[in-house]
Amino acid sequence: MITVKNAEEIALMRESCRIVKETLEFVGRNIRAGMTTKDVDDMVNRYITSCGAYPSSLGYCGYPASSCVSVNEVVVHGIPSDRIIEDGDIVSVDITAEKNGFNGDAARTFMIGDVSEEKRQLVRVTEECFFKALQGLKAGTPLYDIGYAVQTHAESHGYGVVRALVGHGIGREMHEDPSVPNYGKRGTGMRLRAGMTICIEPMINAGTHKVVFHKDGWTVTTMDGRPSAHYENTVLITEDGVEILTL
Ligand code: MF3
Ligand code: CO
Ligand code: CO
């Protein structure tokens, strides 16, 4: 179901999204080589709960952790484990926090130590894809203009745009309608409305767009083993533009 938020609900969205933003900033200041992905998850859990919020991922469809920590070839939904983060890794940390009944959701890909130029560019272009999608975005924009913008930018660099996973609406539920693909045809799809809150989250692969879903039920990796980056924010659609709530 697509939900359009009123002023009161938007105020609550802002609060949850602020917590998500601060948590990611905290992780960014502290993440380093030698830590395990579980150590990162512990930081996330402690920070979110200290804000009086709940890490919505924990228990979501049985998901066992407070964050998704996805290293290098892991596209998304990396389950925190004893995997050690190494110098040269790119690590995407994706978190959702719920407070007063509303969710905020965002992800960053952190570069650890001395990262190759190939990975640096992948991370940079993935972030750029998100901002390209915001250009001209406002109430009335056709939904698939978002995916068109992401895909055009990513593919101009020869990258693969993940198809199997998409962005989404967000609010009382972590995942609401509509689905927000990172690919698509310009001028098509439903028209966005002021008061909609959506997660725009390019997942971009250095090589093929094809991914593998693992038997643990969660982990998604690139089919060719090359690196992947993820960048996500919760965005409010307004009459004359957008507001990024997690930045
Ligand atoms: N935060 C993810 C998203 O962007 C969803 C993670 S669900 C989980 O949609 F259960 F894996 F945490
Ligand atoms: Co997310
Ligand atoms: Co999301």
PDB file of C-alpha atoms and ligand atoms in Angstrom:
ATOM      1  CA  MET A   1       0.000   0.000   0.000  1.00  0.00           C
ATOM      2  CA  ILE A   2       1.263   3.453  -0.897  1.00  0.00           C
ATOM      3  CA  THR A   3       1.058   5.855   2.034  1.00  0.00           C
ATOM      4  CA  VAL A   4       1.136   9.654   1.868  1.00  0.00           C
ATOM      5  CA  LYS A   5       2.330  11.150   5.145  1.00  0.00           C
ATOM      6  CA  ASN A   6       0.749  14.169   6.828  1.00  0.00           C
ATOM      7  CA  ALA A   7       2.746  16.841   8.641  1.00  0.00           C
ATOM      8  CA  GLU A   8       2.675  15.018  11.951  1.00  0.00           C
ATOM      9  CA  GLU A   9       3.831  11.762  10.383  1.00  0.00           C
ATOM     10  CA  ILE A  10       6.583  13.558   8.483  1.00  0.00           C
ATOM     11  CA  ALA A  11       7.860  14.999  11.772  1.00  0.00           C
ATOM     12  CA  LEU A  12       8.122  11.472  13.151  1.00  0.00           C
ATOM     13  CA  MET A  13       9.846  10.256   9.963  1.00  0.00           C
ATOM     14  CA  ARG A  14      12.387  13.066  10.385  1.00  0.00           C
ATOM     15  CA  GLU A  15      13.228  11.900  13.894  1.00  0.00           C
ATOM     16  CA  SER A  16      13.756   8.236  12.887  1.00  0.00           C
ATOM     17  CA  CYS A  17      15.785   9.299   9.867  1.00  0.00           C
ATOM     18  CA  ARG A  18      17.968  11.596  11.973  1.00  0.00           C
ATOM     19  CA  ILE A  19      18.830   8.628  14.189  1.00  0.00           C
ATOM     20  CA  VAL A  20      19.751   6.559  11.125  1.00  0.00           C
ATOM     21  CA  LYS A  21      21.948   9.350   9.807  1.00  0.00           C
ATOM     22  CA  GLU A  22      23.723   9.797  13.147  1.00  0.00           C
ATOM     23  CA  THR A  23      24.242   6.058  13.515  1.00  0.00           C
ATOM     24  CA  LEU A  24      25.918   5.871  10.108  1.00  0.00           C
ATOM     25  CA  GLU A  25      28.096   8.861  10.977  1.00  0.00           C
ATOM     26  CA  PHE A  26      29.092   7.107  14.190  1.00  0.00           C
ATOM     27  CA  VAL A  27      29.936   3.928  12.266  1.00  0.00           C
ATOM     28  CA  GLY A  28      31.925   5.973   9.739  1.00  0.00           C
ATOM     29  CA  ARG A  29      34.056   7.474  12.508  1.00  0.00           C
ATOM     30  CA  ASN A  30      34.775   4.101  14.097  1.00  0.00           C
ATOM     31  CA  ILE A  31      34.873   1.372  11.456  1.00  0.00           C
ATOM     32  CA  ARG A  32      38.381   0.094  10.748  1.00  0.00           C
ATOM     33  CA  ALA A  33      40.433  -2.844   9.505  1.00  0.00           C
ATOM     34  CA  GLY A  34      40.721  -5.661  12.041  1.00  0.00           C
ATOM     35  CA  MET A  35      37.128  -5.377  13.239  1.00  0.00           C
ATOM     36  CA  THR A  36      34.665  -8.114  12.413  1.00  0.00           C
ATOM     37  CA  THR A  37      31.391  -7.341  10.679  1.00  0.00           C
ATOM     38  CA  LYS A  38      29.757  -8.383  13.953  1.00  0.00           C
ATOM     39  CA  ASP A  39      31.686  -5.620  15.741  1.00  0.00           C
ATOM     40  CA  VAL A  40      30.100  -3.162  13.312  1.00  0.00           C
ATOM     41  CA  ASP A  41      26.666  -4.590  14.042  1.00  0.00           C
ATOM     42  CA  ASP A  42      27.264  -4.214  17.784  1.00  0.00           C
ATOM     43  CA  MET A  43      28.057  -0.506  17.260  1.00  0.00           C
ATOM     44  CA  VAL A  44      24.867  -0.081  15.262  1.00  0.00           C
ATOM     45  CA  ASN A  45      22.744  -1.869  17.838  1.00  0.00           C
ATOM     46  CA  ARG A  46      24.160   0.142  20.718  1.00  0.00           C
ATOM     47  CA  TYR A  47      23.816   3.480  18.966  1.00  0.00           C
ATOM     48  CA  ILE A  48      20.256   2.953  17.762  1.00  0.00           C
ATOM     49  CA  THR A  49      18.982   1.595  21.063  1.00  0.00           C
ATOM     50  CA  SER A  50      20.718   4.423  22.972  1.00  0.00           C
ATOM     51  CA  CYS A  51      18.522   6.806  20.935  1.00  0.00           C
ATOM     52  CA  GLY A  52      15.404   5.045  22.179  1.00  0.00           C
ATOM     53  CA  ALA A  53      14.830   3.511  18.750  1.00  0.00           C
ATOM     54  CA  TYR A  54      14.634  -0.079  17.504  1.00  0.00           C
ATOM     55  CA  PRO A  55      16.874  -1.563  14.768  1.00  0.00           C
ATOM     56  CA  SER A  56      14.052  -2.746  12.499  1.00  0.00           C
ATOM     57  CA  SER A  57      16.194  -5.294  10.658  1.00  0.00           C
ATOM     58  CA  LEU A  58      16.497  -7.368  13.839  1.00  0.00           C
ATOM     59  CA  GLY A  59      13.874 -10.088  13.531  1.00  0.00           C
ATOM     60  CA  TYR A  60      12.592  -8.810  10.171  1.00  0.00           C
ATOM     61  CA  CYS A  61      11.491 -12.012   8.371  1.00  0.00           C
ATOM     62  CA  GLY A  62      13.834 -13.783  10.794  1.00  0.00           C
ATOM     63  CA  TYR A  63      16.889 -11.628   9.997  1.00  0.00           C
ATOM     64  CA  PRO A  64      19.328 -12.164  12.880  1.00  0.00           C
ATOM     65  CA  ALA A  65      21.089  -8.771  13.235  1.00  0.00           C
ATOM     66  CA  SER A  66      20.643  -5.010  13.598  1.00  0.00           C
ATOM     67  CA  SER A  67      22.370  -4.132  10.349  1.00  0.00           C
ATOM     68  CA  CYS A  68      23.437  -5.527   7.004  1.00  0.00           C
ATOM     69  CA  VAL A  69      27.223  -5.392   6.584  1.00  0.00           C
ATOM     70  CA  SER A  70      28.236  -6.265   3.040  1.00  0.00           C
ATOM     71  CA  VAL A  71      31.936  -6.533   2.155  1.00  0.00           C
ATOM     72  CA  ASN A  72      33.337  -6.226  -1.407  1.00  0.00           C
ATOM     73  CA  GLU A  73      31.511  -8.805  -3.582  1.00  0.00           C
ATOM     74  CA  VAL A  74      28.568  -8.929  -1.173  1.00  0.00           C
ATOM     75  CA  VAL A  75      25.900  -6.739  -2.764  1.00  0.00           C
ATOM     76  CA  VAL A  76      23.497  -6.442   0.175  1.00  0.00           C
ATOM     77  CA  HIS A  77      22.129  -8.293   3.225  1.00  0.00           C
ATOM     78  CA  GLY A  78      25.526  -9.420   4.496  1.00  0.00           C
ATOM     79  CA  ILE A  79      24.827 -11.046   7.849  1.00  0.00           C
ATOM     80  CA  PRO A  80      27.248  -9.751  10.493  1.00  0.00           C
ATOM     81  CA  SER A  81      29.690 -12.519  11.352  1.00  0.00           C
ATOM     82  CA  ASP A  82      33.291 -13.139  12.384  1.00  0.00           C
ATOM     83  CA  ARG A  83      34.503 -12.022   8.922  1.00  0.00           C
ATOM     84  CA  ILE A  84      37.361  -9.612   9.539  1.00  0.00           C
ATOM     85  CA  ILE A  85      37.323  -6.305   7.702  1.00  0.00           C
ATOM     86  CA  GLU A  86      40.623  -5.838   5.889  1.00  0.00           C
ATOM     87  CA  ASP A  87      42.579  -2.902   4.579  1.00  0.00           C
ATOM     88  CA  GLY A  88      41.385  -2.231   1.025  1.00  0.00           C
ATOM     89  CA  ASP A  89      37.836  -3.497   1.600  1.00  0.00           C
ATOM     90  CA  ILE A  90      34.694  -1.585   0.767  1.00  0.00           C
ATOM     91  CA  VAL A  91      32.012  -2.215   3.357  1.00  0.00           C
ATOM     92  CA  SER A  92      28.408  -1.257   2.922  1.00  0.00           C
ATOM     93  CA  VAL A  93      26.452  -0.755   6.119  1.00  0.00           C
ATOM     94  CA  ASP A  94      22.676  -0.645   5.735  1.00  0.00           C
ATOM     95  CA  ILE A  95      20.493   0.170   8.723  1.00  0.00           C
ATOM     96  CA  THR A  96      16.875   0.822   9.550  1.00  0.00           C
ATOM     97  CA  ALA A  97      15.661   2.406  12.775  1.00  0.00           C
ATOM     98  CA  GLU A  98      12.112   2.691  14.069  1.00  0.00           C
ATOM     99  CA  LYS A  99      10.937   5.201  16.630  1.00  0.00           C
ATOM    100  CA  ASN A 100       7.371   6.257  17.467  1.00  0.00           C
ATOM    101  CA  GLY A 101       6.098   3.839  14.836  1.00  0.00           C
ATOM    102  CA  PHE A 102       8.058   5.195  11.865  1.00  0.00           C
ATOM    103  CA  ASN A 103      11.155   3.927  10.069  1.00  0.00           C
ATOM    104  CA  GLY A 104      14.207   5.533   8.507  1.00  0.00           C
ATOM    105  CA  ASP A 105      16.494   3.490   6.228  1.00  0.00           C
ATOM    106  CA  ALA A 106      19.890   4.363   4.772  1.00  0.00           C
ATOM    107  CA  ALA A 107      23.158   2.788   3.669  1.00  0.00           C
ATOM    108  CA  ARG A 108      26.716   3.947   3.084  1.00  0.00           C
ATOM    109  CA  THR A 109      29.678   2.152   1.542  1.00  0.00           C
ATOM    110  CA  PHE A 110      32.778   2.836   3.617  1.00  0.00           C
ATOM    111  CA  MET A 111      36.289   2.589   2.185  1.00  0.00           C
ATOM    112  CA  ILE A 112      38.736   0.939   4.578  1.00  0.00           C
ATOM    113  CA  GLY A 113      42.342   2.093   4.430  1.00  0.00           C
ATOM    114  CA  ASP A 114      44.152   1.876   1.120  1.00  0.00           C
ATOM    115  CA  VAL A 115      41.371   1.131  -1.396  1.00  0.00           C
ATOM    116  CA  SER A 116      42.047   0.432  -5.091  1.00  0.00           C
ATOM    117  CA  GLU A 117      41.162   3.042  -7.685  1.00  0.00           C
ATOM    118  CA  GLU A 118      38.646   0.583  -9.192  1.00  0.00           C
ATOM    119  CA  LYS A 119      36.721   0.355  -5.926  1.00  0.00           C
ATOM    120  CA  ARG A 120      37.006   4.093  -5.200  1.00  0.00           C
ATOM    121  CA  GLN A 121      35.423   4.949  -8.506  1.00  0.00           C
ATOM    122  CA  LEU A 122      32.666   2.375  -7.995  1.00  0.00           C
ATOM    123  CA  VAL A 123      31.765   3.900  -4.634  1.00  0.00           C
ATOM    124  CA  ARG A 124      31.851   7.430  -6.023  1.00  0.00           C
ATOM    125  CA  VAL A 125      29.706   6.632  -9.056  1.00  0.00           C
ATOM    126  CA  THR A 126      27.175   4.736  -6.902  1.00  0.00           C
ATOM    127  CA  GLU A 127      26.705   7.854  -4.739  1.00  0.00           C
ATOM    128  CA  GLU A 128      26.471   9.988  -7.870  1.00  0.00           C
ATOM    129  CA  CYS A 129      23.714   7.674  -9.160  1.00  0.00           C
ATOM    130  CA  PHE A 130      21.599   8.560  -6.117  1.00  0.00           C
ATOM    131  CA  PHE A 131      22.047  12.297  -6.660  1.00  0.00           C
ATOM    132  CA  LYS A 132      21.376  12.001 -10.406  1.00  0.00           C
ATOM    133  CA  ALA A 133      18.049  10.425  -9.494  1.00  0.00           C
ATOM    134  CA  LEU A 134      17.127  13.491  -7.418  1.00  0.00           C
ATOM    135  CA  GLN A 135      17.583  15.936 -10.292  1.00  0.00           C
ATOM    136  CA  GLY A 136      14.166  17.328 -11.159  1.00  0.00           C
ATOM    137  CA  LEU A 137      12.452  14.901  -8.781  1.00  0.00           C
ATOM    138  CA  LYS A 138       9.264  16.298  -7.211  1.00  0.00           C
ATOM    139  CA  ALA A 139       5.542  15.667  -6.948  1.00  0.00           C
ATOM    140  CA  GLY A 140       4.284  14.608 -10.372  1.00  0.00           C
ATOM    141  CA  THR A 141       7.530  12.974 -11.544  1.00  0.00           C
ATOM    142  CA  PRO A 142       6.994   9.517 -13.093  1.00  0.00           C
ATOM    143  CA  LEU A 143       8.387   6.875 -10.744  1.00  0.00           C
ATOM    144  CA  TYR A 144      10.654   5.162 -13.271  1.00  0.00           C
ATOM    145  CA  ASP A 145      12.513   8.395 -14.019  1.00  0.00           C
ATOM    146  CA  ILE A 146      14.460   7.492 -10.869  1.00  0.00           C
ATOM    147  CA  GLY A 147      15.657   4.183 -12.263  1.00  0.00           C
ATOM    148  CA  TYR A 148      16.314   5.736 -15.647  1.00  0.00           C
ATOM    149  CA  ALA A 149      18.665   8.288 -14.087  1.00  0.00           C
ATOM    150  CA  VAL A 150      20.490   5.687 -11.975  1.00  0.00           C
ATOM    151  CA  GLN A 151      20.866   3.230 -14.837  1.00  0.00           C
ATOM    152  CA  THR A 152      22.032   5.826 -17.352  1.00  0.00           C
ATOM    153  CA  HIS A 153      24.784   7.067 -15.057  1.00  0.00           C
ATOM    154  CA  ALA A 154      25.948   3.628 -13.897  1.00  0.00           C
ATOM    155  CA  GLU A 155      26.000   2.098 -17.352  1.00  0.00           C
ATOM    156  CA  SER A 156      27.890   5.083 -18.778  1.00  0.00           C
ATOM    157  CA  HIS A 157      30.740   3.838 -16.572  1.00  0.00           C
ATOM    158  CA  GLY A 158      30.295   0.234 -17.734  1.00  0.00           C
ATOM    159  CA  TYR A 159      28.823  -0.881 -14.417  1.00  0.00           C
ATOM    160  CA  GLY A 160      26.046  -3.393 -13.810  1.00  0.00           C
ATOM    161  CA  VAL A 161      22.802  -2.197 -12.218  1.00  0.00           C
ATOM    162  CA  VAL A 162      21.352  -4.816  -9.901  1.00  0.00           C
ATOM    163  CA  ARG A 163      17.835  -5.740 -11.037  1.00  0.00           C
ATOM    164  CA  ALA A 164      16.942  -8.378  -8.476  1.00  0.00           C
ATOM    165  CA  LEU A 165      16.650  -5.900  -5.598  1.00  0.00           C
ATOM    166  CA  VAL A 166      14.958  -2.491  -5.563  1.00  0.00           C
ATOM    167  CA  GLY A 167      14.204   0.568  -3.438  1.00  0.00           C
ATOM    168  CA  HIS A 168      10.823   1.001  -1.799  1.00  0.00           C
ATOM    169  CA  GLY A 169       8.348   3.193  -0.001  1.00  0.00           C
ATOM    170  CA  ILE A 170       8.851   3.502   3.756  1.00  0.00           C
ATOM    171  CA  GLY A 171       6.875   4.638   6.783  1.00  0.00           C
ATOM    172  CA  ARG A 172       5.216   2.583   9.496  1.00  0.00           C
ATOM    173  CA  GLU A 173       6.563  -0.393   7.572  1.00  0.00           C
ATOM    174  CA  MET A 174      10.207  -0.695   6.551  1.00  0.00           C
ATOM    175  CA  HIS A 175       9.079  -1.806   3.092  1.00  0.00           C
ATOM    176  CA  GLU A 176       6.001  -0.164   1.629  1.00  0.00           C
ATOM    177  CA  ASP A 177       4.804   0.318  -1.925  1.00  0.00           C
ATOM    178  CA  PRO A 178       5.858   1.386  -4.432  1.00  0.00           C
ATOM    179  CA  SER A 179       8.924  -0.598  -5.509  1.00  0.00           C
ATOM    180  CA  VAL A 180      11.619   1.814  -6.702  1.00  0.00           C
ATOM    181  CA  PRO A 181      13.828   0.052  -9.267  1.00  0.00           C
ATOM    182  CA  ASN A 182      17.268   1.329 -10.205  1.00  0.00           C
ATOM    183  CA  TYR A 183      16.512   0.781 -13.903  1.00  0.00           C
ATOM    184  CA  GLY A 184      13.623   1.780 -16.097  1.00  0.00           C
ATOM    185  CA  LYS A 185      12.146   3.775 -18.908  1.00  0.00           C
ATOM    186  CA  ARG A 186      11.899   7.538 -18.588  1.00  0.00           C
ATOM    187  CA  GLY A 187       8.353   8.954 -18.418  1.00  0.00           C
ATOM    188  CA  THR A 188       6.746   5.755 -17.163  1.00  0.00           C
ATOM    189  CA  GLY A 189       5.332   4.551 -13.865  1.00  0.00           C
ATOM    190  CA  MET A 190       3.029   6.174 -11.347  1.00  0.00           C
ATOM    191  CA  ARG A 191       3.330   9.873 -10.614  1.00  0.00           C
ATOM    192  CA  LEU A 192       4.968  10.609  -7.267  1.00  0.00           C
ATOM    193  CA  ARG A 193       2.943  12.613  -4.763  1.00  0.00           C
ATOM    194  CA  ALA A 194       3.957  15.149  -2.123  1.00  0.00           C
ATOM    195  CA  GLY A 195       4.160  13.425   1.260  1.00  0.00           C
ATOM    196  CA  MET A 196       5.413  10.124  -0.109  1.00  0.00           C
ATOM    197  CA  THR A 197       8.590   8.875   1.558  1.00  0.00           C
ATOM    198  CA  ILE A 198      10.723   6.504  -0.489  1.00  0.00           C
ATOM    199  CA  CYS A 199      14.111   4.839  -0.262  1.00  0.00           C
ATOM    200  CA  ILE A 200      16.293   5.347  -3.293  1.00  0.00           C
ATOM    201  CA  GLU A 201      19.110   2.849  -3.109  1.00  0.00           C
ATOM    202  CA  PRO A 202      21.374   2.191  -6.068  1.00  0.00           C
ATOM    203  CA  MET A 203      23.161  -1.178  -5.858  1.00  0.00           C
ATOM    204  CA  ILE A 204      25.885  -1.032  -8.484  1.00  0.00           C
ATOM    205  CA  ASN A 205      28.299  -3.776  -9.528  1.00  0.00           C
ATOM    206  CA  ALA A 206      31.743  -3.276 -11.043  1.00  0.00           C
ATOM    207  CA  GLY A 207      30.983  -6.071 -13.516  1.00  0.00           C
ATOM    208  CA  THR A 208      27.847  -8.034 -14.360  1.00  0.00           C
ATOM    209  CA  HIS A 209      24.496  -6.967 -12.902  1.00  0.00           C
ATOM    210  CA  LYS A 210      23.772 -10.611 -12.135  1.00  0.00           C
ATOM    211  CA  VAL A 211      23.717 -11.711  -8.516  1.00  0.00           C
ATOM    212  CA  VAL A 212      23.601 -14.925  -6.500  1.00  0.00           C
ATOM    213  CA  PHE A 213      21.215 -15.499  -3.588  1.00  0.00           C
ATOM    214  CA  HIS A 214      22.900 -17.637  -0.962  1.00  0.00           C
ATOM    215  CA  LYS A 215      21.531 -20.565   0.999  1.00  0.00           C
ATOM    216  CA  ASP A 216      21.596 -18.672   4.286  1.00  0.00           C
ATOM    217  CA  GLY A 217      18.461 -16.988   2.955  1.00  0.00           C
ATOM    218  CA  TRP A 218      19.988 -13.497   2.957  1.00  0.00           C
ATOM    219  CA  THR A 219      23.451 -12.928   1.527  1.00  0.00           C
ATOM    220  CA  VAL A 220      23.484 -11.621  -2.034  1.00  0.00           C
ATOM    221  CA  THR A 221      26.787 -11.556  -3.934  1.00  0.00           C
ATOM    222  CA  THR A 222      27.828 -10.600  -7.446  1.00  0.00           C
ATOM    223  CA  MET A 223      27.844 -13.531  -9.850  1.00  0.00           C
ATOM    224  CA  ASP A 224      31.333 -12.682 -11.107  1.00  0.00           C
ATOM    225  CA  GLY A 225      32.825 -12.035  -7.666  1.00  0.00           C
ATOM    226  CA  ARG A 226      33.708  -8.439  -8.528  1.00  0.00           C
ATOM    227  CA  PRO A 227      32.909  -5.678  -6.001  1.00  0.00           C
ATOM    228  CA  SER A 228      29.551  -3.986  -5.494  1.00  0.00           C
ATOM    229  CA  ALA A 229      28.574  -0.721  -3.790  1.00  0.00           C
ATOM    230  CA  HIS A 230      25.336   0.462  -2.189  1.00  0.00           C
ATOM    231  CA  TYR A 231      24.136   3.934  -1.272  1.00  0.00           C
ATOM    232  CA  GLU A 232      20.702   4.656   0.182  1.00  0.00           C
ATOM    233  CA  ASN A 233      18.713   7.495   1.670  1.00  0.00           C
ATOM    234  CA  THR A 234      15.129   7.995   2.755  1.00  0.00           C
ATOM    235  CA  VAL A 235      13.682  10.829   0.681  1.00  0.00           C
ATOM    236  CA  LEU A 236      10.542  12.923   1.168  1.00  0.00           C
ATOM    237  CA  ILE A 237       8.759  14.053  -2.000  1.00  0.00           C
ATOM    238  CA  THR A 238       7.496  17.648  -1.835  1.00  0.00           C
ATOM    239  CA  GLU A 239       5.539  19.879  -4.218  1.00  0.00           C
ATOM    240  CA  ASP A 240       8.691  21.533  -5.505  1.00  0.00           C
ATOM    241  CA  GLY A 241      11.432  18.999  -4.918  1.00  0.00           C
ATOM    242  CA  VAL A 242      12.724  16.500  -2.394  1.00  0.00           C
ATOM    243  CA  GLU A 243      14.141  16.482   1.096  1.00  0.00           C
ATOM    244  CA  ILE A 244      16.771  13.888   1.961  1.00  0.00           C
ATOM    245  CA  LEU A 245      15.802  12.835   5.471  1.00  0.00           C
ATOM    246  CA  THR A 246      18.863  10.699   6.254  1.00  0.00           C
ATOM    247  CA  LEU A 247      21.572  13.121   5.145  1.00  0.00           C
TER     248      LEU A 247
HETATM  249  N1  MF3 B   1      17.619  -1.995   4.803  1.00  0.00           N
HETATM  250  C1  MF3 B   1      17.298  -2.911   3.744  1.00  0.00           C
HETATM  251  C2  MF3 B   1      16.673  -2.111   2.628  1.00  0.00           C
HETATM  252  O1  MF3 B   1      17.250  -1.135   2.233  1.00  0.00           O
HETATM  253  C3  MF3 B   1      16.423  -4.026   4.213  1.00  0.00           C
HETATM  254  C4  MF3 B   1      17.136  -4.986   5.075  1.00  0.00           C
HETATM  255  S1  MF3 B   1      16.090  -6.205   5.560  1.00  0.00           S
HETATM  256  C5  MF3 B   1      17.051  -7.123   6.544  1.00  0.00           C
HETATM  257  O2  MF3 B   1      15.625  -2.325   2.126  1.00  0.00           O
HETATM  258  F1  MF3 B   1      16.252  -7.914   7.166  1.00  0.00           F
HETATM  259  F2  MF3 B   1      17.925  -7.757   5.803  1.00  0.00           F
HETATM  260  F3  MF3 B   1      17.703  -6.359   7.379  1.00  0.00           F
HETATM  261 CO    CO B   2      18.383  -0.175   3.697  1.00  0.00          CO
HETATM  262 CO    CO B   3      15.864   0.248   1.788  1.00  0.00          CO
END
